[in-house]
Amino acid sequence: METLIAIRDTITVQEALDFIQSPECGGEVIFTGTVRNDTRGRGVTKLFYECYEAMALSEMQKIADQVQARWDIKKLAMLHAIGDKYPGDIAVVIAVASAHRGIAFDACEFTIDTLKETVPIWKKEFFTDGGIGQ
Amino acid sequence: MGLLLFGVAKDIAGAALVGIPETVTNVAELKQWLYDRYPAMQQLSSLMVAVNREYAGDTQAIGAGDEVAVIPPVSGG
């Protein structure tokens, strides 16, 4: 399995899609996580993402290793943005390619679910009412 | 020994890096030291410690030369 793992100020769906496309793959699944404009009814103006970069990249690699062990996935891209992000901005992209679609859906869901549980990345929420939340 | 802090733990401590005393020799002792010095950390839903960029259990030893970090509840994605 080939992997693209990155944490950057700006990420794009296109770079993930470009990375996973391959003649041997017939199924490509892409998950994008974008900034929502409210949290439990409170308006959100922006999110600020920070990370413990060295460990975050290491934990993302562990997820890729688990994907490789469980499924016959050919390509996996795992991108996370950091810094100030505004409603509609892309915060995370997971892209998976395999010969057939079924395992690509499974691997994509596993990757984003595990990323949210284990990768040391934090968001701070800035609300329209002036409040700040973690 | 230095301790890296992130997210809400950094905000509670008011610093991204703090010194920890030599009397702290393992993860459990580090957590107790943190809770004593920064009582607000007791309110967090979880508080993990990473040693050399790996999640560490309470009994793991820490010492000079280790990279030690406080990991409050993560919220990526």
PDB file of N, CA and C in Angstrom, chain A residues 25-125:
ATOM      1  N   CYS A  25      -6.915   0.282  -9.582  1.00  0.00           N
ATOM      2  CA  CYS A  25      -8.010   0.526  -8.640  1.00  0.00           C
ATOM      3  C   CYS A  25      -9.298   0.909  -9.370  1.00  0.00           C
ATOM      4  N   GLY A  26     -10.400   0.291  -8.949  1.00  0.00           N
ATOM      5  CA  GLY A  26     -11.695   0.621  -9.543  1.00  0.00           C
ATOM      6  C   GLY A  26     -12.615   1.327  -8.575  1.00  0.00           C
ATOM      7  N   GLY A  27     -12.176   1.443  -7.311  1.00  0.00           N
ATOM      8  CA  GLY A  27     -13.008   2.124  -6.316  1.00  0.00           C
ATOM      9  C   GLY A  27     -12.188   3.129  -5.542  1.00  0.00           C
ATOM     10  N   GLU A  28     -12.657   4.371  -5.540  1.00  0.00           N
ATOM     11  CA  GLU A  28     -11.984   5.409  -4.756  1.00  0.00           C
ATOM     12  C   GLU A  28     -13.029   6.026  -3.824  1.00  0.00           C
ATOM     13  N   VAL A  29     -12.718   6.030  -2.538  1.00  0.00           N
ATOM     14  CA  VAL A  29     -13.624   6.621  -1.553  1.00  0.00           C
ATOM     15  C   VAL A  29     -12.908   7.789  -0.903  1.00  0.00           C
ATOM     16  N   ILE A  30     -13.586   8.932  -0.846  1.00  0.00           N
ATOM     17  CA  ILE A  30     -12.993  10.124  -0.230  1.00  0.00           C
ATOM     18  C   ILE A  30     -13.926  10.654   0.844  1.00  0.00           C
ATOM     19  N   PHE A  31     -13.362  10.852   2.039  1.00  0.00           N
ATOM     20  CA  PHE A  31     -14.082  11.538   3.103  1.00  0.00           C
ATOM     21  C   PHE A  31     -13.454  12.908   3.280  1.00  0.00           C
ATOM     22  N   THR A  32     -14.291  13.935   3.350  1.00  0.00           N
ATOM     23  CA  THR A  32     -13.774  15.256   3.707  1.00  0.00           C
ATOM     24  C   THR A  32     -14.493  15.728   4.958  1.00  0.00           C
ATOM     25  N   GLY A  33     -13.722  16.270   5.878  1.00  0.00           N
ATOM     26  CA  GLY A  33     -14.293  16.886   7.061  1.00  0.00           C
ATOM     27  C   GLY A  33     -14.119  18.385   6.922  1.00  0.00           C
ATOM     28  N   THR A  34     -15.238  19.110   6.997  1.00  0.00           N
ATOM     29  CA  THR A  34     -15.186  20.564   6.820  1.00  0.00           C
ATOM     30  C   THR A  34     -15.690  21.262   8.083  1.00  0.00           C
ATOM     31  N   VAL A  35     -15.341  22.517   8.192  1.00  0.00           N
ATOM     32  CA  VAL A  35     -15.714  23.291   9.378  1.00  0.00           C
ATOM     33  C   VAL A  35     -17.202  23.644   9.306  1.00  0.00           C
ATOM     34  N   ARG A  36     -17.930  23.247  10.360  1.00  0.00           N
ATOM     35  CA  ARG A  36     -19.369  23.518  10.439  1.00  0.00           C
ATOM     36  C   ARG A  36     -19.584  24.873  11.121  1.00  0.00           C
ATOM     37  N   ASN A  37     -20.687  25.533  10.751  1.00  0.00           N
ATOM     38  CA  ASN A  37     -20.880  26.900  11.278  1.00  0.00           C
ATOM     39  C   ASN A  37     -21.617  26.953  12.601  1.00  0.00           C
ATOM     40  N   ASP A  38     -21.858  25.774  13.203  1.00  0.00           N
ATOM     41  CA  ASP A  38     -22.398  25.825  14.560  1.00  0.00           C
ATOM     42  C   ASP A  38     -22.020  24.582  15.350  1.00  0.00           C
ATOM     43  N   THR A  39     -21.983  24.740  16.663  1.00  0.00           N
ATOM     44  CA  THR A  39     -21.761  23.620  17.575  1.00  0.00           C
ATOM     45  C   THR A  39     -22.889  23.647  18.591  1.00  0.00           C
ATOM     46  N   ARG A  40     -23.745  22.644  18.522  1.00  0.00           N
ATOM     47  CA  ARG A  40     -24.897  22.542  19.429  1.00  0.00           C
ATOM     48  C   ARG A  40     -25.667  23.862  19.533  1.00  0.00           C
ATOM     49  N   GLY A  41     -25.951  24.434  18.369  1.00  0.00           N
ATOM     50  CA  GLY A  41     -26.790  25.631  18.337  1.00  0.00           C
ATOM     51  C   GLY A  41     -26.040  26.944  18.520  1.00  0.00           C
ATOM     52  N   ARG A  42     -24.748  26.883  18.798  1.00  0.00           N
ATOM     53  CA  ARG A  42     -23.943  28.104  18.960  1.00  0.00           C
ATOM     54  C   ARG A  42     -23.205  28.374  17.660  1.00  0.00           C
ATOM     55  N   GLY A  43     -23.330  29.593  17.168  1.00  0.00           N
ATOM     56  CA  GLY A  43     -22.671  29.945  15.919  1.00  0.00           C
ATOM     57  C   GLY A  43     -21.157  29.910  16.058  1.00  0.00           C
ATOM     58  N   VAL A  44     -20.496  29.376  15.043  1.00  0.00           N
ATOM     59  CA  VAL A  44     -19.037  29.265  15.053  1.00  0.00           C
ATOM     60  C   VAL A  44     -18.459  30.197  13.992  1.00  0.00           C
ATOM     61  N   THR A  45     -17.492  31.036  14.389  1.00  0.00           N
ATOM     62  CA  THR A  45     -16.850  31.912  13.405  1.00  0.00           C
ATOM     63  C   THR A  45     -15.617  31.250  12.802  1.00  0.00           C
ATOM     64  N   LYS A  46     -14.870  30.518  13.640  1.00  0.00           N
ATOM     65  CA  LYS A  46     -13.703  29.810  13.104  1.00  0.00           C
ATOM     66  C   LYS A  46     -13.257  28.749  14.100  1.00  0.00           C
ATOM     67  N   LEU A  47     -12.451  27.843  13.598  1.00  0.00           N
ATOM     68  CA  LEU A  47     -11.767  26.865  14.446  1.00  0.00           C
ATOM     69  C   LEU A  47     -10.275  27.106  14.318  1.00  0.00           C
ATOM     70  N   PHE A  48      -9.565  26.836  15.407  1.00  0.00           N
ATOM     71  CA  PHE A  48      -8.105  26.863  15.341  1.00  0.00           C
ATOM     72  C   PHE A  48      -7.593  25.464  15.677  1.00  0.00           C
ATOM     73  N   TYR A  49      -6.873  24.870  14.722  1.00  0.00           N
ATOM     74  CA  TYR A  49      -6.326  23.524  14.928  1.00  0.00           C
ATOM     75  C   TYR A  49      -4.837  23.608  15.238  1.00  0.00           C
ATOM     76  N   GLU A  50      -4.418  22.849  16.248  1.00  0.00           N
ATOM     77  CA  GLU A  50      -2.990  22.687  16.518  1.00  0.00           C
ATOM     78  C   GLU A  50      -2.703  21.196  16.687  1.00  0.00           C
ATOM     79  N   CYS A  51      -1.426  20.840  16.616  1.00  0.00           N
ATOM     80  CA  CYS A  51      -1.084  19.426  16.748  1.00  0.00           C
ATOM     81  C   CYS A  51       0.269  19.269  17.423  1.00  0.00           C
ATOM     82  N   TYR A  52       0.505  18.078  17.901  1.00  0.00           N
ATOM     83  CA  TYR A  52       1.826  17.642  18.364  1.00  0.00           C
ATOM     84  C   TYR A  52       2.387  16.891  17.162  1.00  0.00           C
ATOM     85  N   GLU A  53       3.058  17.637  16.289  1.00  0.00           N
ATOM     86  CA  GLU A  53       3.244  17.160  14.919  1.00  0.00           C
ATOM     87  C   GLU A  53       3.979  15.826  14.827  1.00  0.00           C
ATOM     88  N   ALA A  54       5.099  15.689  15.516  1.00  0.00           N
ATOM     89  CA  ALA A  54       5.873  14.454  15.378  1.00  0.00           C
ATOM     90  C   ALA A  54       5.052  13.240  15.801  1.00  0.00           C
ATOM     91  N   MET A  55       4.330  13.391  16.924  1.00  0.00           N
ATOM     92  CA  MET A  55       3.523  12.257  17.392  1.00  0.00           C
ATOM     93  C   MET A  55       2.298  12.058  16.514  1.00  0.00           C
ATOM     94  N   ALA A  56       1.703  13.148  16.047  1.00  0.00           N
ATOM     95  CA  ALA A  56       0.526  13.039  15.190  1.00  0.00           C
ATOM     96  C   ALA A  56       0.867  12.269  13.908  1.00  0.00           C
ATOM     97  N   LEU A  57       2.000  12.597  13.306  1.00  0.00           N
ATOM     98  CA  LEU A  57       2.406  11.877  12.084  1.00  0.00           C
ATOM     99  C   LEU A  57       2.667  10.406  12.401  1.00  0.00           C
ATOM    100  N   SER A  58       3.248  10.143  13.555  1.00  0.00           N
ATOM    101  CA  SER A  58       3.507   8.758  13.962  1.00  0.00           C
ATOM    102  C   SER A  58       2.197   7.997  14.171  1.00  0.00           C
ATOM    103  N   GLU A  59       1.220   8.637  14.823  1.00  0.00           N
ATOM    104  CA  GLU A  59      -0.066   7.964  15.042  1.00  0.00           C
ATOM    105  C   GLU A  59      -0.813   7.766  13.720  1.00  0.00           C
ATOM    106  N   MET A  60      -0.696   8.708  12.801  1.00  0.00           N
ATOM    107  CA  MET A  60      -1.332   8.542  11.493  1.00  0.00           C
ATOM    108  C   MET A  60      -0.692   7.366  10.743  1.00  0.00           C
ATOM    109  N   GLN A  61       0.620   7.225  10.873  1.00  0.00           N
ATOM    110  CA  GLN A  61       1.288   6.085  10.238  1.00  0.00           C
ATOM    111  C   GLN A  61       0.804   4.767  10.844  1.00  0.00           C
ATOM    112  N   LYS A  62       0.560   4.760  12.165  1.00  0.00           N
ATOM    113  CA  LYS A  62       0.044   3.534  12.796  1.00  0.00           C
ATOM    114  C   LYS A  62      -1.317   3.156  12.231  1.00  0.00           C
ATOM    115  N   ILE A  63      -2.155   4.168  11.962  1.00  0.00           N
ATOM    116  CA  ILE A  63      -3.461   3.883  11.361  1.00  0.00           C
ATOM    117  C   ILE A  63      -3.265   3.279   9.975  1.00  0.00           C
ATOM    118  N   ALA A  64      -2.350   3.856   9.210  1.00  0.00           N
ATOM    119  CA  ALA A  64      -2.071   3.310   7.868  1.00  0.00           C
ATOM    120  C   ALA A  64      -1.580   1.866   7.970  1.00  0.00           C
ATOM    121  N   ASP A  65      -0.750   1.601   8.978  1.00  0.00           N
ATOM    122  CA  ASP A  65      -0.252   0.227   9.155  1.00  0.00           C
ATOM    123  C   ASP A  65      -1.406  -0.735   9.449  1.00  0.00           C
ATOM    124  N   GLN A  66      -2.369  -0.277  10.264  1.00  0.00           N
ATOM    125  CA  GLN A  66      -3.524  -1.134  10.567  1.00  0.00           C
ATOM    126  C   GLN A  66      -4.381  -1.355   9.331  1.00  0.00           C
ATOM    127  N   VAL A  67      -4.553  -0.316   8.534  1.00  0.00           N
ATOM    128  CA  VAL A  67      -5.322  -0.464   7.293  1.00  0.00           C
ATOM    129  C   VAL A  67      -4.654  -1.493   6.384  1.00  0.00           C
ATOM    130  N   GLN A  68      -3.345  -1.367   6.269  1.00  0.00           N
ATOM    131  CA  GLN A  68      -2.612  -2.290   5.396  1.00  0.00           C
ATOM    132  C   GLN A  68      -2.742  -3.731   5.885  1.00  0.00           C
ATOM    133  N   ALA A  69      -2.753  -3.921   7.212  1.00  0.00           N
ATOM    134  CA  ALA A  69      -2.846  -5.267   7.769  1.00  0.00           C
ATOM    135  C   ALA A  69      -4.240  -5.870   7.583  1.00  0.00           C
ATOM    136  N   ARG A  70      -5.276  -5.007   7.549  1.00  0.00           N
ATOM    137  CA  ARG A  70      -6.654  -5.524   7.549  1.00  0.00           C
ATOM    138  C   ARG A  70      -7.261  -5.674   6.167  1.00  0.00           C
ATOM    139  N   TRP A  71      -6.873  -4.797   5.239  1.00  0.00           N
ATOM    140  CA  TRP A  71      -7.541  -4.790   3.937  1.00  0.00           C
ATOM    141  C   TRP A  71      -6.531  -4.707   2.800  1.00  0.00           C
ATOM    142  N   ASP A  72      -6.970  -5.118   1.635  1.00  0.00           N
ATOM    143  CA  ASP A  72      -6.119  -5.039   0.444  1.00  0.00           C
ATOM    144  C   ASP A  72      -6.326  -3.677  -0.226  1.00  0.00           C
ATOM    145  N   ILE A  73      -5.882  -2.638   0.493  1.00  0.00           N
ATOM    146  CA  ILE A  73      -6.003  -1.274  -0.012  1.00  0.00           C
ATOM    147  C   ILE A  73      -4.716  -0.930  -0.764  1.00  0.00           C
ATOM    148  N   LYS A  74      -4.857  -0.310  -1.922  1.00  0.00           N
ATOM    149  CA  LYS A  74      -3.684   0.007  -2.734  1.00  0.00           C
ATOM    150  C   LYS A  74      -3.082   1.373  -2.392  1.00  0.00           C
ATOM    151  N   LYS A  75      -3.960   2.336  -2.103  1.00  0.00           N
ATOM    152  CA  LYS A  75      -3.488   3.704  -1.840  1.00  0.00           C
ATOM    153  C   LYS A  75      -4.310   4.319  -0.711  1.00  0.00           C
ATOM    154  N   LEU A  76      -3.604   5.066   0.135  1.00  0.00           N
ATOM    155  CA  LEU A  76      -4.290   5.748   1.235  1.00  0.00           C
ATOM    156  C   LEU A  76      -3.675   7.128   1.412  1.00  0.00           C
ATOM    157  N   ALA A  77      -4.507   8.145   1.365  1.00  0.00           N
ATOM    158  CA  ALA A  77      -4.057   9.509   1.658  1.00  0.00           C
ATOM    159  C   ALA A  77      -4.773   9.983   2.920  1.00  0.00           C
ATOM    160  N   MET A  78      -4.017  10.565   3.825  1.00  0.00           N
ATOM    161  CA  MET A  78      -4.554  11.032   5.104  1.00  0.00           C
ATOM    162  C   MET A  78      -3.971  12.422   5.338  1.00  0.00           C
ATOM    163  N   LEU A  79      -4.795  13.447   5.177  1.00  0.00           N
ATOM    164  CA  LEU A  79      -4.321  14.832   5.259  1.00  0.00           C
ATOM    165  C   LEU A  79      -5.098  15.568   6.337  1.00  0.00           C
ATOM    166  N   HIS A  80      -4.408  16.342   7.158  1.00  0.00           N
ATOM    167  CA  HIS A  80      -5.096  17.153   8.160  1.00  0.00           C
ATOM    168  C   HIS A  80      -4.564  18.579   8.108  1.00  0.00           C
ATOM    169  N   ALA A  81      -5.464  19.529   8.209  1.00  0.00           N
ATOM    170  CA  ALA A  81      -5.075  20.944   8.198  1.00  0.00           C
ATOM    171  C   ALA A  81      -4.884  21.442   9.622  1.00  0.00           C
ATOM    172  N   ILE A  82      -4.019  22.433   9.772  1.00  0.00           N
ATOM    173  CA  ILE A  82      -3.858  23.109  11.057  1.00  0.00           C
ATOM    174  C   ILE A  82      -3.927  24.614  10.842  1.00  0.00           C
ATOM    175  N   GLY A  83      -4.068  25.338  11.948  1.00  0.00           N
ATOM    176  CA  GLY A  83      -4.187  26.796  11.871  1.00  0.00           C
ATOM    177  C   GLY A  83      -5.649  27.220  11.909  1.00  0.00           C
ATOM    178  N   ASP A  84      -5.887  28.465  11.523  1.00  0.00           N
ATOM    179  CA  ASP A  84      -7.253  29.003  11.513  1.00  0.00           C
ATOM    180  C   ASP A  84      -8.032  28.432  10.339  1.00  0.00           C
ATOM    181  N   LYS A  85      -9.226  27.892  10.630  1.00  0.00           N
ATOM    182  CA  LYS A  85     -10.097  27.363   9.579  1.00  0.00           C
ATOM    183  C   LYS A  85     -11.500  27.923   9.780  1.00  0.00           C
ATOM    184  N   TYR A  86     -12.111  28.299   8.682  1.00  0.00           N
ATOM    185  CA  TYR A  86     -13.401  28.988   8.725  1.00  0.00           C
ATOM    186  C   TYR A  86     -14.497  28.081   8.148  1.00  0.00           C
ATOM    187  N   PRO A  87     -15.778  28.361   8.493  1.00  0.00           N
ATOM    188  CA  PRO A  87     -16.849  27.493   7.996  1.00  0.00           C
ATOM    189  C   PRO A  87     -16.724  27.235   6.497  1.00  0.00           C
ATOM    190  N   GLY A  88     -16.793  25.965   6.151  1.00  0.00           N
ATOM    191  CA  GLY A  88     -16.637  25.545   4.762  1.00  0.00           C
ATOM    192  C   GLY A  88     -15.242  25.097   4.419  1.00  0.00           C
ATOM    193  N   ASP A  89     -14.263  25.517   5.202  1.00  0.00           N
ATOM    194  CA  ASP A  89     -12.881  25.083   4.924  1.00  0.00           C
ATOM    195  C   ASP A  89     -12.732  23.585   5.197  1.00  0.00           C
ATOM    196  N   ILE A  90     -11.817  22.978   4.480  1.00  0.00           N
ATOM    197  CA  ILE A  90     -11.536  21.554   4.684  1.00  0.00           C
ATOM    198  C   ILE A  90     -10.530  21.391   5.812  1.00  0.00           C
ATOM    199  N   ALA A  91     -10.903  20.551   6.788  1.00  0.00           N
ATOM    200  CA  ALA A  91     -10.013  20.290   7.920  1.00  0.00           C
ATOM    201  C   ALA A  91      -9.290  18.958   7.762  1.00  0.00           C
ATOM    202  N   VAL A  92      -9.952  17.994   7.139  1.00  0.00           N
ATOM    203  CA  VAL A  92      -9.348  16.664   7.007  1.00  0.00           C
ATOM    204  C   VAL A  92      -9.825  16.011   5.714  1.00  0.00           C
ATOM    205  N   VAL A  93      -8.930  15.266   5.090  1.00  0.00           N
ATOM    206  CA  VAL A  93      -9.283  14.478   3.902  1.00  0.00           C
ATOM    207  C   VAL A  93      -8.709  13.077   4.073  1.00  0.00           C
ATOM    208  N   ILE A  94      -9.567  12.080   3.906  1.00  0.00           N
ATOM    209  CA  ILE A  94      -9.134  10.683   3.864  1.00  0.00           C
ATOM    210  C   ILE A  94      -9.516  10.154   2.486  1.00  0.00           C
ATOM    211  N   ALA A  95      -8.577   9.600   1.765  1.00  0.00           N
ATOM    212  CA  ALA A  95      -8.866   9.058   0.433  1.00  0.00           C
ATOM    213  C   ALA A  95      -8.274   7.664   0.337  1.00  0.00           C
ATOM    214  N   VAL A  96      -9.101   6.740  -0.131  1.00  0.00           N
ATOM    215  CA  VAL A  96      -8.718   5.327  -0.161  1.00  0.00           C
ATOM    216  C   VAL A  96      -9.039   4.758  -1.536  1.00  0.00           C
ATOM    217  N   ALA A  97      -8.132   3.983  -2.080  1.00  0.00           N
ATOM    218  CA  ALA A  97      -8.380   3.335  -3.369  1.00  0.00           C
ATOM    219  C   ALA A  97      -8.082   1.844  -3.263  1.00  0.00           C
ATOM    220  N   SER A  98      -8.979   1.069  -3.852  1.00  0.00           N
ATOM    221  CA  SER A  98      -8.791  -0.381  -3.892  1.00  0.00           C
ATOM    222  C   SER A  98      -9.376  -0.898  -5.197  1.00  0.00           C
ATOM    223  N   ALA A  99      -9.190  -2.185  -5.442  1.00  0.00           N
ATOM    224  CA  ALA A  99      -9.685  -2.751  -6.694  1.00  0.00           C
ATOM    225  C   ALA A  99     -11.195  -2.612  -6.779  1.00  0.00           C
ATOM    226  N   HIS A 100     -11.879  -2.868  -5.644  1.00  0.00           N
ATOM    227  CA  HIS A 100     -13.346  -2.790  -5.596  1.00  0.00           C
ATOM    228  C   HIS A 100     -13.774  -1.915  -4.423  1.00  0.00           C
ATOM    229  N   ARG A 101     -15.003  -1.394  -4.463  1.00  0.00           N
ATOM    230  CA  ARG A 101     -15.366  -0.314  -3.540  1.00  0.00           C
ATOM    231  C   ARG A 101     -15.576  -0.732  -2.089  1.00  0.00           C
ATOM    232  N   GLY A 102     -16.022  -1.966  -1.856  1.00  0.00           N
ATOM    233  CA  GLY A 102     -16.460  -2.346  -0.509  1.00  0.00           C
ATOM    234  C   GLY A 102     -15.433  -2.079   0.572  1.00  0.00           C
ATOM    235  N   ILE A 103     -14.235  -2.600   0.392  1.00  0.00           N
ATOM    236  CA  ILE A 103     -13.219  -2.436   1.430  1.00  0.00           C
ATOM    237  C   ILE A 103     -12.719  -1.002   1.497  1.00  0.00           C
ATOM    238  N   ALA A 104     -12.872  -0.256   0.413  1.00  0.00           N
ATOM    239  CA  ALA A 104     -12.447   1.152   0.446  1.00  0.00           C
ATOM    240  C   ALA A 104     -13.349   1.950   1.386  1.00  0.00           C
ATOM    241  N   PHE A 105     -14.671   1.672   1.347  1.00  0.00           N
ATOM    242  CA  PHE A 105     -15.577   2.327   2.308  1.00  0.00           C
ATOM    243  C   PHE A 105     -15.178   1.951   3.739  1.00  0.00           C
ATOM    244  N   ASP A 106     -14.961   0.651   3.964  1.00  0.00           N
ATOM    245  CA  ASP A 106     -14.630   0.193   5.330  1.00  0.00           C
ATOM    246  C   ASP A 106     -13.343   0.840   5.824  1.00  0.00           C
ATOM    247  N   ALA A 107     -12.327   0.848   4.984  1.00  0.00           N
ATOM    248  CA  ALA A 107     -11.023   1.381   5.397  1.00  0.00           C
ATOM    249  C   ALA A 107     -11.090   2.890   5.620  1.00  0.00           C
ATOM    250  N   CYS A 108     -11.883   3.572   4.804  1.00  0.00           N
ATOM    251  CA  CYS A 108     -12.013   5.020   4.948  1.00  0.00           C
ATOM    252  C   CYS A 108     -12.694   5.357   6.274  1.00  0.00           C
ATOM    253  N   GLU A 109     -13.761   4.634   6.594  1.00  0.00           N
ATOM    254  CA  GLU A 109     -14.470   4.892   7.856  1.00  0.00           C
ATOM    255  C   GLU A 109     -13.567   4.576   9.049  1.00  0.00           C
ATOM    256  N   PHE A 110     -12.868   3.455   8.985  1.00  0.00           N
ATOM    257  CA  PHE A 110     -11.940   3.094  10.064  1.00  0.00           C
ATOM    258  C   PHE A 110     -10.876   4.176  10.245  1.00  0.00           C
ATOM    259  N   THR A 111     -10.358   4.681   9.149  1.00  0.00           N
ATOM    260  CA  THR A 111      -9.279   5.672   9.231  1.00  0.00           C
ATOM    261  C   THR A 111      -9.740   6.960   9.891  1.00  0.00           C
ATOM    262  N   ILE A 112     -10.872   7.498   9.471  1.00  0.00           N
ATOM    263  CA  ILE A 112     -11.313   8.763  10.083  1.00  0.00           C
ATOM    264  C   ILE A 112     -11.746   8.545  11.528  1.00  0.00           C
ATOM    265  N   ASP A 113     -12.420   7.421  11.810  1.00  0.00           N
ATOM    266  CA  ASP A 113     -12.849   7.166  13.195  1.00  0.00           C
ATOM    267  C   ASP A 113     -11.637   7.045  14.116  1.00  0.00           C
ATOM    268  N   THR A 114     -10.616   6.330  13.673  1.00  0.00           N
ATOM    269  CA  THR A 114      -9.426   6.119  14.510  1.00  0.00           C
ATOM    270  C   THR A 114      -8.632   7.412  14.641  1.00  0.00           C
ATOM    271  N   LEU A 115      -8.532   8.158  13.556  1.00  0.00           N
ATOM    272  CA  LEU A 115      -7.824   9.449  13.613  1.00  0.00           C
ATOM    273  C   LEU A 115      -8.424  10.336  14.699  1.00  0.00           C
ATOM    274  N   LYS A 116      -9.747  10.383  14.749  1.00  0.00           N
ATOM    275  CA  LYS A 116     -10.399  11.263  15.726  1.00  0.00           C
ATOM    276  C   LYS A 116     -10.184  10.786  17.159  1.00  0.00           C
ATOM    277  N   GLU A 117      -9.875   9.498  17.322  1.00  0.00           N
ATOM    278  CA  GLU A 117      -9.674   8.955  18.673  1.00  0.00           C
ATOM    279  C   GLU A 117      -8.229   9.045  19.144  1.00  0.00           C
ATOM    280  N   THR A 118      -7.271   8.917  18.244  1.00  0.00           N
ATOM    281  CA  THR A 118      -5.887   8.690  18.687  1.00  0.00           C
ATOM    282  C   THR A 118      -4.877   9.752  18.272  1.00  0.00           C
ATOM    283  N   VAL A 119      -5.157  10.516  17.244  1.00  0.00           N
ATOM    284  CA  VAL A 119      -4.115  11.413  16.722  1.00  0.00           C
ATOM    285  C   VAL A 119      -4.129  12.731  17.521  1.00  0.00           C
ATOM    286  N   PRO A 120      -2.965  13.125  18.062  1.00  0.00           N
ATOM    287  CA  PRO A 120      -2.929  14.321  18.905  1.00  0.00           C
ATOM    288  C   PRO A 120      -3.031  15.623  18.103  1.00  0.00           C
ATOM    289  N   ILE A 121      -4.287  15.934  17.783  1.00  0.00           N
ATOM    290  CA  ILE A 121      -4.653  17.188  17.114  1.00  0.00           C
ATOM    291  C   ILE A 121      -5.798  17.773  17.943  1.00  0.00           C
ATOM    292  N   TRP A 122      -5.779  19.073  18.116  1.00  0.00           N
ATOM    293  CA  TRP A 122      -6.805  19.730  18.936  1.00  0.00           C
ATOM    294  C   TRP A 122      -7.401  20.902  18.192  1.00  0.00           C
ATOM    295  N   LYS A 123      -8.701  21.093  18.406  1.00  0.00           N
ATOM    296  CA  LYS A 123      -9.353  22.270  17.841  1.00  0.00           C
ATOM    297  C   LYS A 123      -9.859  23.159  18.966  1.00  0.00           C
ATOM    298  N   LYS A 124      -9.762  24.456  18.719  1.00  0.00           N
ATOM    299  CA  LYS A 124     -10.354  25.446  19.617  1.00  0.00           C
ATOM    300  C   LYS A 124     -11.445  26.128  18.821  1.00  0.00           C
ATOM    301  N   GLU A 125     -12.629  26.259  19.435  1.00  0.00           N
ATOM    302  CA  GLU A 125     -13.768  26.849  18.730  1.00  0.00           C
ATOM    303  C   GLU A 125     -13.952  28.308  19.137  1.00  0.00           C
TER     304      GLU A 125
END
